[in-house]
PDB file of N, CA and C in Angstrom:
ATOM      1  N   MET V   1      92.967 117.820 226.775  1.00  0.00           N
ATOM      2  CA  MET V   1      92.933 119.250 226.971  1.00  0.00           C
ATOM      3  C   MET V   1      91.475 119.669 227.142  1.00  0.00           C
ATOM      4  N   LYS V   2      91.183 120.413 228.194  1.00  0.00           N
ATOM      5  CA  LYS V   2      89.827 120.881 228.450  1.00  0.00           C
ATOM      6  C   LYS V   2      89.800 122.397 228.366  1.00  0.00           C
ATOM      7  N   PHE V   3      88.670 122.898 227.896  1.00  0.00           N
ATOM      8  CA  PHE V   3      88.477 124.338 227.788  1.00  0.00           C
ATOM      9  C   PHE V   3      87.255 124.710 228.605  1.00  0.00           C
ATOM     10  N   PRO V   4      87.350 125.788 229.368  1.00  0.00           N
ATOM     11  CA  PRO V   4      86.194 126.174 230.181  1.00  0.00           C
ATOM     12  C   PRO V   4      85.052 126.660 229.298  1.00  0.00           C
ATOM     13  N   TYR V   5      83.885 126.159 229.575  1.00  0.00           N
ATOM     14  CA  TYR V   5      82.689 126.616 228.863  1.00  0.00           C
ATOM     15  C   TYR V   5      81.514 126.536 229.821  1.00  0.00           C
ATOM     16  N   THR V   6      80.860 127.645 229.991  1.00  0.00           N
ATOM     17  CA  THR V   6      79.678 127.697 230.838  1.00  0.00           C
ATOM     18  C   THR V   6      78.500 128.094 229.971  1.00  0.00           C
ATOM     19  N   PRO V   7      77.513 127.202 229.837  1.00  0.00           N
ATOM     20  CA  PRO V   7      76.343 127.560 229.022  1.00  0.00           C
ATOM     21  C   PRO V   7      75.674 128.818 229.572  1.00  0.00           C
ATOM     22  N   HIS V   8      75.237 129.643 228.699  1.00  0.00           N
ATOM     23  CA  HIS V   8      74.582 130.887 229.095  1.00  0.00           C
ATOM     24  C   HIS V   8      73.084 130.712 228.901  1.00  0.00           C
ATOM     25  N   PRO V   9      72.270 131.066 229.887  1.00  0.00           N
ATOM     26  CA  PRO V   9      70.825 130.842 229.781  1.00  0.00           C
ATOM     27  C   PRO V   9      70.118 131.742 228.770  1.00  0.00           C
ATOM     28  N   LYS V  10      70.758 132.840 228.371  1.00  0.00           N
ATOM     29  CA  LYS V  10      70.120 133.768 227.433  1.00  0.00           C
ATOM     30  C   LYS V  10      71.055 134.026 226.250  1.00  0.00           C
ATOM     31  N   PRO V  11      70.936 133.223 225.179  1.00  0.00           N
ATOM     32  CA  PRO V  11      71.852 133.393 224.045  1.00  0.00           C
ATOM     33  C   PRO V  11      71.629 134.690 223.261  1.00  0.00           C
ATOM     34  N   HIS V  12      70.569 135.426 223.560  1.00  0.00           N
ATOM     35  CA  HIS V  12      70.282 136.656 222.828  1.00  0.00           C
ATOM     36  C   HIS V  12      70.983 137.870 223.438  1.00  0.00           C
ATOM     37  N   THR V  13      71.776 137.666 224.453  1.00  0.00           N
ATOM     38  CA  THR V  13      72.418 138.787 225.124  1.00  0.00           C
ATOM     39  C   THR V  13      73.644 139.266 224.358  1.00  0.00           C
ATOM     40  N   LEU V  14      74.205 140.340 224.833  1.00  0.00           N
ATOM     41  CA  LEU V  14      75.318 140.976 224.143  1.00  0.00           C
ATOM     42  C   LEU V  14      76.600 140.153 224.142  1.00  0.00           C
ATOM     43  N   ASP V  15      76.701 139.125 224.952  1.00  0.00           N
ATOM     44  CA  ASP V  15      77.933 138.333 224.970  1.00  0.00           C
ATOM     45  C   ASP V  15      77.937 137.199 223.948  1.00  0.00           C
ATOM     46  N   TYR V  16      76.996 137.218 223.033  1.00  0.00           N
ATOM     47  CA  TYR V  16      76.906 136.167 222.017  1.00  0.00           C
ATOM     48  C   TYR V  16      78.184 136.095 221.174  1.00  0.00           C
ATOM     49  N   ALA V  17      78.631 137.216 220.636  1.00  0.00           N
ATOM     50  CA  ALA V  17      79.830 137.213 219.780  1.00  0.00           C
ATOM     51  C   ALA V  17      81.072 136.727 220.518  1.00  0.00           C
ATOM     52  N   PRO V  18      81.323 137.196 221.741  1.00  0.00           N
ATOM     53  CA  PRO V  18      82.497 136.664 222.447  1.00  0.00           C
ATOM     54  C   PRO V  18      82.403 135.161 222.716  1.00  0.00           C
ATOM     55  N   ARG V  19      81.200 134.649 222.963  1.00  0.00           N
ATOM     56  CA  ARG V  19      81.049 133.208 223.204  1.00  0.00           C
ATOM     57  C   ARG V  19      81.311 132.413 221.924  1.00  0.00           C
ATOM     58  N   ILE V  20      80.849 132.906 220.795  1.00  0.00           N
ATOM     59  CA  ILE V  20      81.134 132.247 219.520  1.00  0.00           C
ATOM     60  C   ILE V  20      82.640 132.275 219.268  1.00  0.00           C
ATOM     61  N   ASN V  21      83.257 133.414 219.546  1.00  0.00           N
ATOM     62  CA  ASN V  21      84.708 133.535 219.392  1.00  0.00           C
ATOM     63  C   ASN V  21      85.427 132.511 220.268  1.00  0.00           C
ATOM     64  N   ASP V  22      84.977 132.353 221.507  1.00  0.00           N
ATOM     65  CA  ASP V  22      85.577 131.356 222.406  1.00  0.00           C
ATOM     66  C   ASP V  22      85.440 129.945 221.839  1.00  0.00           C
ATOM     67  N   ALA V  23      84.267 129.652 221.293  1.00  0.00           N
ATOM     68  CA  ALA V  23      84.029 128.320 220.734  1.00  0.00           C
ATOM     69  C   ALA V  23      84.942 128.058 219.536  1.00  0.00           C
ATOM     70  N   ILE V  24      85.077 129.049 218.662  1.00  0.00           N
ATOM     71  CA  ILE V  24      85.947 128.889 217.489  1.00  0.00           C
ATOM     72  C   ILE V  24      87.396 128.749 217.936  1.00  0.00           C
ATOM     73  N   ARG V  25      87.799 129.539 218.904  1.00  0.00           N
ATOM     74  CA  ARG V  25      89.168 129.459 219.427  1.00  0.00           C
ATOM     75  C   ARG V  25      89.427 128.056 220.000  1.00  0.00           C
ATOM     76  N   ALA V  26      88.456 127.514 220.748  1.00  0.00           N
ATOM     77  CA  ALA V  26      88.606 126.186 221.338  1.00  0.00           C
ATOM     78  C   ALA V  26      88.699 125.114 220.253  1.00  0.00           C
ATOM     79  N   MET V  27      87.832 125.198 219.241  1.00  0.00           N
ATOM     80  CA  MET V  27      87.888 124.224 218.150  1.00  0.00           C
ATOM     81  C   MET V  27      89.224 124.280 217.427  1.00  0.00           C
ATOM     82  N   ALA V  28      89.720 125.480 217.192  1.00  0.00           N
ATOM     83  CA  ALA V  28      91.007 125.638 216.512  1.00  0.00           C
ATOM     84  C   ALA V  28      92.131 125.010 217.323  1.00  0.00           C
ATOM     85  N   ALA V  29      92.098 125.195 218.630  1.00  0.00           N
ATOM     86  CA  ALA V  29      93.149 124.625 219.482  1.00  0.00           C
ATOM     87  C   ALA V  29      93.071 123.098 219.488  1.00  0.00           C
ATOM     88  N   VAL V  30      91.881 122.555 219.634  1.00  0.00           N
ATOM     89  CA  VAL V  30      91.705 121.100 219.670  1.00  0.00           C
ATOM     90  C   VAL V  30      92.110 120.477 218.336  1.00  0.00           C
ATOM     91  N   GLU V  31      91.717 121.110 217.225  1.00  0.00           N
ATOM     92  CA  GLU V  31      92.003 120.576 215.892  1.00  0.00           C
ATOM     93  C   GLU V  31      93.371 120.986 215.373  1.00  0.00           C
ATOM     94  N   ARG V  32      94.062 121.835 216.132  1.00  0.00           N
ATOM     95  CA  ARG V  32      95.383 122.341 215.739  1.00  0.00           C
ATOM     96  C   ARG V  32      95.357 122.961 214.342  1.00  0.00           C
ATOM     97  N   ARG V  33      94.363 123.857 214.180  1.00  0.00           N
ATOM     98  CA  ARG V  33      94.193 124.606 212.931  1.00  0.00           C
ATOM     99  C   ARG V  33      93.993 126.064 213.282  1.00  0.00           C
ATOM    100  N   SER V  34      94.032 126.912 212.271  1.00  0.00           N
ATOM    101  CA  SER V  34      93.804 128.330 212.527  1.00  0.00           C
ATOM    102  C   SER V  34      92.312 128.581 212.765  1.00  0.00           C
ATOM    103  N   GLN V  35      92.015 129.652 213.467  1.00  0.00           N
ATOM    104  CA  GLN V  35      90.624 130.030 213.694  1.00  0.00           C
ATOM    105  C   GLN V  35      89.926 130.326 212.377  1.00  0.00           C
ATOM    106  N   LEU V  36      90.652 130.909 211.438  1.00  0.00           N
ATOM    107  CA  LEU V  36      90.073 131.211 210.124  1.00  0.00           C
ATOM    108  C   LEU V  36      89.686 129.935 209.388  1.00  0.00           C
ATOM    109  N   ASP V  37      90.510 128.887 209.464  1.00  0.00           N
ATOM    110  CA  ASP V  37      90.168 127.610 208.836  1.00  0.00           C
ATOM    111  C   ASP V  37      88.900 127.017 209.449  1.00  0.00           C
ATOM    112  N   VAL V  38      88.797 127.076 210.763  1.00  0.00           N
ATOM    113  CA  VAL V  38      87.607 126.551 211.446  1.00  0.00           C
ATOM    114  C   VAL V  38      86.375 127.341 211.028  1.00  0.00           C
ATOM    115  N   LEU V  39      86.481 128.667 211.029  1.00  0.00           N
ATOM    116  CA  LEU V  39      85.342 129.506 210.646  1.00  0.00           C
ATOM    117  C   LEU V  39      84.947 129.248 209.192  1.00  0.00           C
ATOM    118  N   SER V  40      85.923 129.114 208.305  1.00  0.00           N
ATOM    119  CA  SER V  40      85.626 128.830 206.896  1.00  0.00           C
ATOM    120  C   SER V  40      84.866 127.522 206.749  1.00  0.00           C
ATOM    121  N   ASP V  41      85.295 126.489 207.474  1.00  0.00           N
ATOM    122  CA  ASP V  41      84.592 125.208 207.406  1.00  0.00           C
ATOM    123  C   ASP V  41      83.167 125.328 207.930  1.00  0.00           C
ATOM    124  N   LEU V  42      82.989 126.088 209.000  1.00  0.00           N
ATOM    125  CA  LEU V  42      81.639 126.274 209.543  1.00  0.00           C
ATOM    126  C   LEU V  42      80.743 126.991 208.537  1.00  0.00           C
ATOM    127  N   LEU V  43      81.262 128.023 207.909  1.00  0.00           N
ATOM    128  CA  LEU V  43      80.461 128.781 206.940  1.00  0.00           C
ATOM    129  C   LEU V  43      80.163 127.959 205.699  1.00  0.00           C
ATOM    130  N   ASP V  44      81.136 127.149 205.264  1.00  0.00           N
ATOM    131  CA  ASP V  44      80.942 126.317 204.074  1.00  0.00           C
ATOM    132  C   ASP V  44      79.927 125.208 204.307  1.00  0.00           C
ATOM    133  N   SER V  45      79.739 124.806 205.550  1.00  0.00           N
ATOM    134  CA  SER V  45      78.859 123.678 205.833  1.00  0.00           C
ATOM    135  C   SER V  45      77.425 124.082 206.148  1.00  0.00           C
ATOM    136  N   ILE V  46      77.100 125.352 206.059  1.00  0.00           N
ATOM    137  CA  ILE V  46      75.733 125.794 206.335  1.00  0.00           C
ATOM    138  C   ILE V  46      74.831 125.313 205.201  1.00  0.00           C
ATOM    139  N   PRO V  47      73.839 124.472 205.523  1.00  0.00           N
ATOM    140  CA  PRO V  47      72.974 123.949 204.466  1.00  0.00           C
ATOM    141  C   PRO V  47      71.924 124.963 204.029  1.00  0.00           C
ATOM    142  N   ASN V  48      71.506 124.840 202.787  1.00  0.00           N
ATOM    143  CA  ASN V  48      70.372 125.602 202.256  1.00  0.00           C
ATOM    144  C   ASN V  48      70.530 127.111 202.354  1.00  0.00           C
ATOM    145  N   VAL V  49      71.715 127.610 202.082  1.00  0.00           N
ATOM    146  CA  VAL V  49      71.916 129.050 202.075  1.00  0.00           C
ATOM    147  C   VAL V  49      71.527 129.561 200.694  1.00  0.00           C
ATOM    148  N   GLU V  50      70.613 130.493 200.661  1.00  0.00           N
ATOM    149  CA  GLU V  50      70.202 131.095 199.396  1.00  0.00           C
ATOM    150  C   GLU V  50      70.490 132.586 199.461  1.00  0.00           C
ATOM    151  N   ILE V  51      71.169 133.081 198.436  1.00  0.00           N
ATOM    152  CA  ILE V  51      71.423 134.517 198.355  1.00  0.00           C
ATOM    153  C   ILE V  51      71.086 134.986 196.947  1.00  0.00           C
ATOM    154  N   ARG V  52      70.609 136.197 196.851  1.00  0.00           N
ATOM    155  CA  ARG V  52      70.330 136.796 195.550  1.00  0.00           C
ATOM    156  C   ARG V  52      71.614 137.457 195.084  1.00  0.00           C
ATOM    157  N   VAL V  53      72.019 137.145 193.851  1.00  0.00           N
ATOM    158  CA  VAL V  53      73.285 137.650 193.323  1.00  0.00           C
ATOM    159  C   VAL V  53      73.087 138.251 191.938  1.00  0.00           C
ATOM    160  N   MET V  54      74.028 139.074 191.567  1.00  0.00           N
ATOM    161  CA  MET V  54      74.125 139.594 190.201  1.00  0.00           C
ATOM    162  C   MET V  54      75.429 139.070 189.611  1.00  0.00           C
ATOM    163  N   VAL V  55      75.370 138.608 188.383  1.00  0.00           N
ATOM    164  CA  VAL V  55      76.580 138.181 187.686  1.00  0.00           C
ATOM    165  C   VAL V  55      77.247 139.441 187.162  1.00  0.00           C
ATOM    166  N   THR V  56      78.464 139.717 187.614  1.00  0.00           N
ATOM    167  CA  THR V  56      79.152 140.950 187.232  1.00  0.00           C
ATOM    168  C   THR V  56      80.239 140.724 186.189  1.00  0.00           C
ATOM    169  N   GLN V  57      80.634 139.474 186.000  1.00  0.00           N
ATOM    170  CA  GLN V  57      81.685 139.196 185.028  1.00  0.00           C
ATOM    171  C   GLN V  57      81.626 137.727 184.613  1.00  0.00           C
ATOM    172  N   ILE V  58      81.890 137.484 183.342  1.00  0.00           N
ATOM    173  CA  ILE V  58      81.976 136.128 182.799  1.00  0.00           C
ATOM    174  C   ILE V  58      83.420 135.919 182.367  1.00  0.00           C
ATOM    175  N   LYS V  59      84.016 134.806 182.760  1.00  0.00           N
ATOM    176  CA  LYS V  59      85.405 134.507 182.400  1.00  0.00           C
ATOM    177  C   LYS V  59      85.460 133.162 181.669  1.00  0.00           C
ATOM    178  N   PRO V  60      85.051 133.126 180.391  1.00  0.00           N
ATOM    179  CA  PRO V  60      85.012 131.851 179.676  1.00  0.00           C
ATOM    180  C   PRO V  60      86.399 131.285 179.376  1.00  0.00           C
ATOM    181  N   GLU V  61      87.423 132.142 179.414  1.00  0.00           N
ATOM    182  CA  GLU V  61      88.775 131.670 179.095  1.00  0.00           C
ATOM    183  C   GLU V  61      89.401 130.866 180.226  1.00  0.00           C
ATOM    184  N   LYS V  62      88.838 130.968 181.410  1.00  0.00           N
ATOM    185  CA  LYS V  62      89.370 130.232 182.566  1.00  0.00           C
ATOM    186  C   LYS V  62      88.904 128.781 182.534  1.00  0.00           C
ATOM    187  N   THR V  63      89.718 127.897 183.081  1.00  0.00           N
ATOM    188  CA  THR V  63      89.339 126.503 183.224  1.00  0.00           C
ATOM    189  C   THR V  63      89.420 126.151 184.694  1.00  0.00           C
ATOM    190  N   PRO V  64      88.338 125.754 185.346  1.00  0.00           N
ATOM    191  CA  PRO V  64      86.992 125.665 184.797  1.00  0.00           C
ATOM    192  C   PRO V  64      86.404 127.057 184.556  1.00  0.00           C
ATOM    193  N   LYS V  65      85.363 127.096 183.729  1.00  0.00           N
ATOM    194  CA  LYS V  65      84.720 128.376 183.438  1.00  0.00           C
ATOM    195  C   LYS V  65      84.341 129.061 184.738  1.00  0.00           C
ATOM    196  N   THR V  66      84.570 130.358 184.780  1.00  0.00           N
ATOM    197  CA  THR V  66      84.386 131.115 186.012  1.00  0.00           C
ATOM    198  C   THR V  66      83.439 132.280 185.778  1.00  0.00           C
ATOM    199  N   ILE V  67      82.596 132.538 186.779  1.00  0.00           N
ATOM    200  CA  ILE V  67      81.776 133.745 186.778  1.00  0.00           C
ATOM    201  C   ILE V  67      82.080 134.500 188.066  1.00  0.00           C
ATOM    202  N   VAL V  68      81.897 135.798 188.018  1.00  0.00           N
ATOM    203  CA  VAL V  68      82.050 136.621 189.214  1.00  0.00           C
ATOM    204  C   VAL V  68      80.662 137.119 189.573  1.00  0.00           C
ATOM    205  N   ILE V  69      80.263 136.864 190.812  1.00  0.00           N
ATOM    206  CA  ILE V  69      78.945 137.292 191.269  1.00  0.00           C
ATOM    207  C   ILE V  69      79.111 138.214 192.471  1.00  0.00           C
ATOM    208  N   MET V  70      78.141 139.096 192.643  1.00  0.00           N
ATOM    209  CA  MET V  70      78.095 139.985 193.807  1.00  0.00           C
ATOM    210  C   MET V  70      76.776 139.710 194.513  1.00  0.00           C
ATOM    211  N   GLY V  71      76.841 139.550 195.811  1.00  0.00           N
ATOM    212  CA  GLY V  71      75.630 139.315 196.580  1.00  0.00           C
ATOM    213  C   GLY V  71      75.849 139.630 198.040  1.00  0.00           C
ATOM    214  N   GLU V  72      74.749 139.811 198.757  1.00  0.00           N
ATOM    215  CA  GLU V  72      74.844 140.087 200.182  1.00  0.00           C
ATOM    216  C   GLU V  72      74.855 138.768 200.930  1.00  0.00           C
ATOM    217  N   LEU V  73      75.875 138.586 201.735  1.00  0.00           N
ATOM    218  CA  LEU V  73      76.024 137.372 202.509  1.00  0.00           C
ATOM    219  C   LEU V  73      76.438 137.763 203.916  1.00  0.00           C
ATOM    220  N   TRP V  74      75.665 137.367 204.897  1.00  0.00           N
ATOM    221  CA  TRP V  74      75.911 137.699 206.299  1.00  0.00           C
ATOM    222  C   TRP V  74      76.069 139.198 206.501  1.00  0.00           C
ATOM    223  N   GLY V  75      75.186 139.967 205.852  1.00  0.00           N
ATOM    224  CA  GLY V  75      75.125 141.406 206.091  1.00  0.00           C
ATOM    225  C   GLY V  75      76.138 142.240 205.339  1.00  0.00           C
ATOM    226  N   LYS V  76      76.930 141.630 204.467  1.00  0.00           N
ATOM    227  CA  LYS V  76      77.923 142.384 203.701  1.00  0.00           C
ATOM    228  C   LYS V  76      77.842 141.994 202.234  1.00  0.00           C
ATOM    229  N   VAL V  77      78.038 142.975 201.368  1.00  0.00           N
ATOM    230  CA  VAL V  77      78.087 142.680 199.940  1.00  0.00           C
ATOM    231  C   VAL V  77      79.446 142.064 199.643  1.00  0.00           C
ATOM    232  N   ARG V  78      79.410 140.921 198.982  1.00  0.00           N
ATOM    233  CA  ARG V  78      80.648 140.193 198.720  1.00  0.00           C
ATOM    234  C   ARG V  78      80.791 139.867 197.238  1.00  0.00           C
ATOM    235  N   LYS V  79      82.034 139.849 196.796  1.00  0.00           N
ATOM    236  CA  LYS V  79      82.371 139.449 195.432  1.00  0.00           C
ATOM    237  C   LYS V  79      82.867 138.008 195.512  1.00  0.00           C
ATOM    238  N   ILE V  80      82.271 137.127 194.707  1.00  0.00           N
ATOM    239  CA  ILE V  80      82.573 135.706 194.786  1.00  0.00           C
ATOM    240  C   ILE V  80      82.897 135.173 193.393  1.00  0.00           C
ATOM    241  N   ASP V  81      84.022 134.481 193.262  1.00  0.00           N
ATOM    242  CA  ASP V  81      84.328 133.750 192.028  1.00  0.00           C
ATOM    243  C   ASP V  81      83.668 132.388 192.148  1.00  0.00           C
ATOM    244  N   ALA V  82      82.877 132.013 191.151  1.00  0.00           N
ATOM    245  CA  ALA V  82      82.163 130.736 191.188  1.00  0.00           C
ATOM    246  C   ALA V  82      82.483 129.935 189.937  1.00  0.00           C
ATOM    247  N   HIS V  83      82.417 128.619 190.058  1.00  0.00           N
ATOM    248  CA  HIS V  83      82.679 127.700 188.954  1.00  0.00           C
ATOM    249  C   HIS V  83      81.430 126.831 188.759  1.00  0.00           C
ATOM    250  N   PRO V  84      80.452 127.355 188.023  1.00  0.00           N
ATOM    251  CA  PRO V  84      79.179 126.638 187.878  1.00  0.00           C
ATOM    252  C   PRO V  84      79.274 125.456 186.918  1.00  0.00           C
ATOM    253  N   SER V  85      78.267 124.571 186.999  1.00  0.00           N
ATOM    254  CA  SER V  85      78.139 123.483 186.030  1.00  0.00           C
ATOM    255  C   SER V  85      77.832 124.105 184.663  1.00  0.00           C
ATOM    256  N   GLU V  86      77.892 123.293 183.624  1.00  0.00           N
ATOM    257  CA  GLU V  86      77.631 123.807 182.265  1.00  0.00           C
ATOM    258  C   GLU V  86      76.245 124.432 182.161  1.00  0.00           C
ATOM    259  N   SER V  87      75.232 123.776 182.719  1.00  0.00           N
ATOM    260  CA  SER V  87      73.875 124.322 182.617  1.00  0.00           C
ATOM    261  C   SER V  87      73.740 125.609 183.432  1.00  0.00           C
ATOM    262  N   ASP V  88      74.353 125.654 184.610  1.00  0.00           N
ATOM    263  CA  ASP V  88      74.307 126.870 185.412  1.00  0.00           C
ATOM    264  C   ASP V  88      75.134 127.984 184.780  1.00  0.00           C
ATOM    265  N   TYR V  89      76.204 127.605 184.090  1.00  0.00           N
ATOM    266  CA  TYR V  89      77.026 128.612 183.397  1.00  0.00           C
ATOM    267  C   TYR V  89      76.195 129.284 182.306  1.00  0.00           C
ATOM    268  N   ALA V  90      75.435 128.488 181.539  1.00  0.00           N
ATOM    269  CA  ALA V  90      74.579 129.050 180.486  1.00  0.00           C
ATOM    270  C   ALA V  90      73.541 129.997 181.097  1.00  0.00           C
ATOM    271  N   LEU V  91      72.977 129.625 182.226  1.00  0.00           N
ATOM    272  CA  LEU V  91      72.013 130.481 182.926  1.00  0.00           C
ATOM    273  C   LEU V  91      72.686 131.769 183.389  1.00  0.00           C
ATOM    274  N   ALA V  92      73.915 131.662 183.882  1.00  0.00           N
ATOM    275  CA  ALA V  92      74.657 132.836 184.347  1.00  0.00           C
ATOM    276  C   ALA V  92      74.938 133.797 183.202  1.00  0.00           C
ATOM    277  N   VAL V  93      75.275 133.253 182.028  1.00  0.00           N
ATOM    278  CA  VAL V  93      75.522 134.109 180.861  1.00  0.00           C
ATOM    279  C   VAL V  93      74.249 134.858 180.485  1.00  0.00           C
ATOM    280  N   GLU V  94      73.104 134.158 180.481  1.00  0.00           N
ATOM    281  CA  GLU V  94      71.833 134.810 180.183  1.00  0.00           C
ATOM    282  C   GLU V  94      71.524 135.905 181.213  1.00  0.00           C
ATOM    283  N   ALA V  95      71.750 135.615 182.458  1.00  0.00           N
ATOM    284  CA  ALA V  95      71.489 136.612 183.511  1.00  0.00           C
ATOM    285  C   ALA V  95      72.415 137.800 183.351  1.00  0.00           C
ATOM    286  N   TYR V  96      73.666 137.552 183.018  1.00  0.00           N
ATOM    287  CA  TYR V  96      74.655 138.622 182.834  1.00  0.00           C
ATOM    288  C   TYR V  96      74.235 139.539 181.666  1.00  0.00           C
ATOM    289  N   GLN V  97      73.835 138.931 180.568  1.00  0.00           N
ATOM    290  CA  GLN V  97      73.458 139.707 179.380  1.00  0.00           C
ATOM    291  C   GLN V  97      72.169 140.492 179.603  1.00  0.00           C
ATOM    292  N   GLY V  98      71.278 139.972 180.455  1.00  0.00           N
ATOM    293  CA  GLY V  98      70.007 140.641 180.693  1.00  0.00           C
ATOM    294  C   GLY V  98      69.965 141.435 181.988  1.00  0.00           C
ATOM    295  N   SER V  99      71.088 141.519 182.692  1.00  0.00           N
ATOM    296  CA  SER V  99      71.147 142.198 184.005  1.00  0.00           C
ATOM    297  C   SER V  99      70.061 141.707 184.946  1.00  0.00           C
ATOM    298  N   ILE V 100      69.926 140.373 185.007  1.00  0.00           N
ATOM    299  CA  ILE V 100      68.913 139.748 185.847  1.00  0.00           C
ATOM    300  C   ILE V 100      69.605 139.165 187.083  1.00  0.00           C
ATOM    301  N   SER V 101      68.991 139.333 188.247  1.00  0.00           N
ATOM    302  CA  SER V 101      69.567 138.735 189.442  1.00  0.00           C
ATOM    303  C   SER V 101      69.175 137.263 189.515  1.00  0.00           C
ATOM    304  N   LEU V 102      69.997 136.490 190.215  1.00  0.00           N
ATOM    305  CA  LEU V 102      69.766 135.057 190.388  1.00  0.00           C
ATOM    306  C   LEU V 102      69.636 134.735 191.862  1.00  0.00           C
ATOM    307  N   LEU V 103      68.939 133.663 192.158  1.00  0.00           N
ATOM    308  CA  LEU V 103      68.815 133.203 193.540  1.00  0.00           C
ATOM    309  C   LEU V 103      69.482 131.857 193.640  1.00  0.00           C
TER     310      LEU V 103
END
């Protein structure tokens, strides 16, 4: 199965979003997965992403221990449930109690 793709000489133009959409649509068709699954995998695989977050909730009763953080990611404020390691969990509790942001 082939999908039409014509490289564009100026990736900074207004057709950037539709071209990315075309690429995700093509990957989803080839892999026989949803576009959302493909996009999720692409976002999860971005290396070295650093965001500043605030710990908004600690859930020690959950297994594994869970924290809720709020941070700006790709231009939007997002609420994220995270399952940190024991040492990171202790740091998160300290940040939560002191209203300190984390990177």
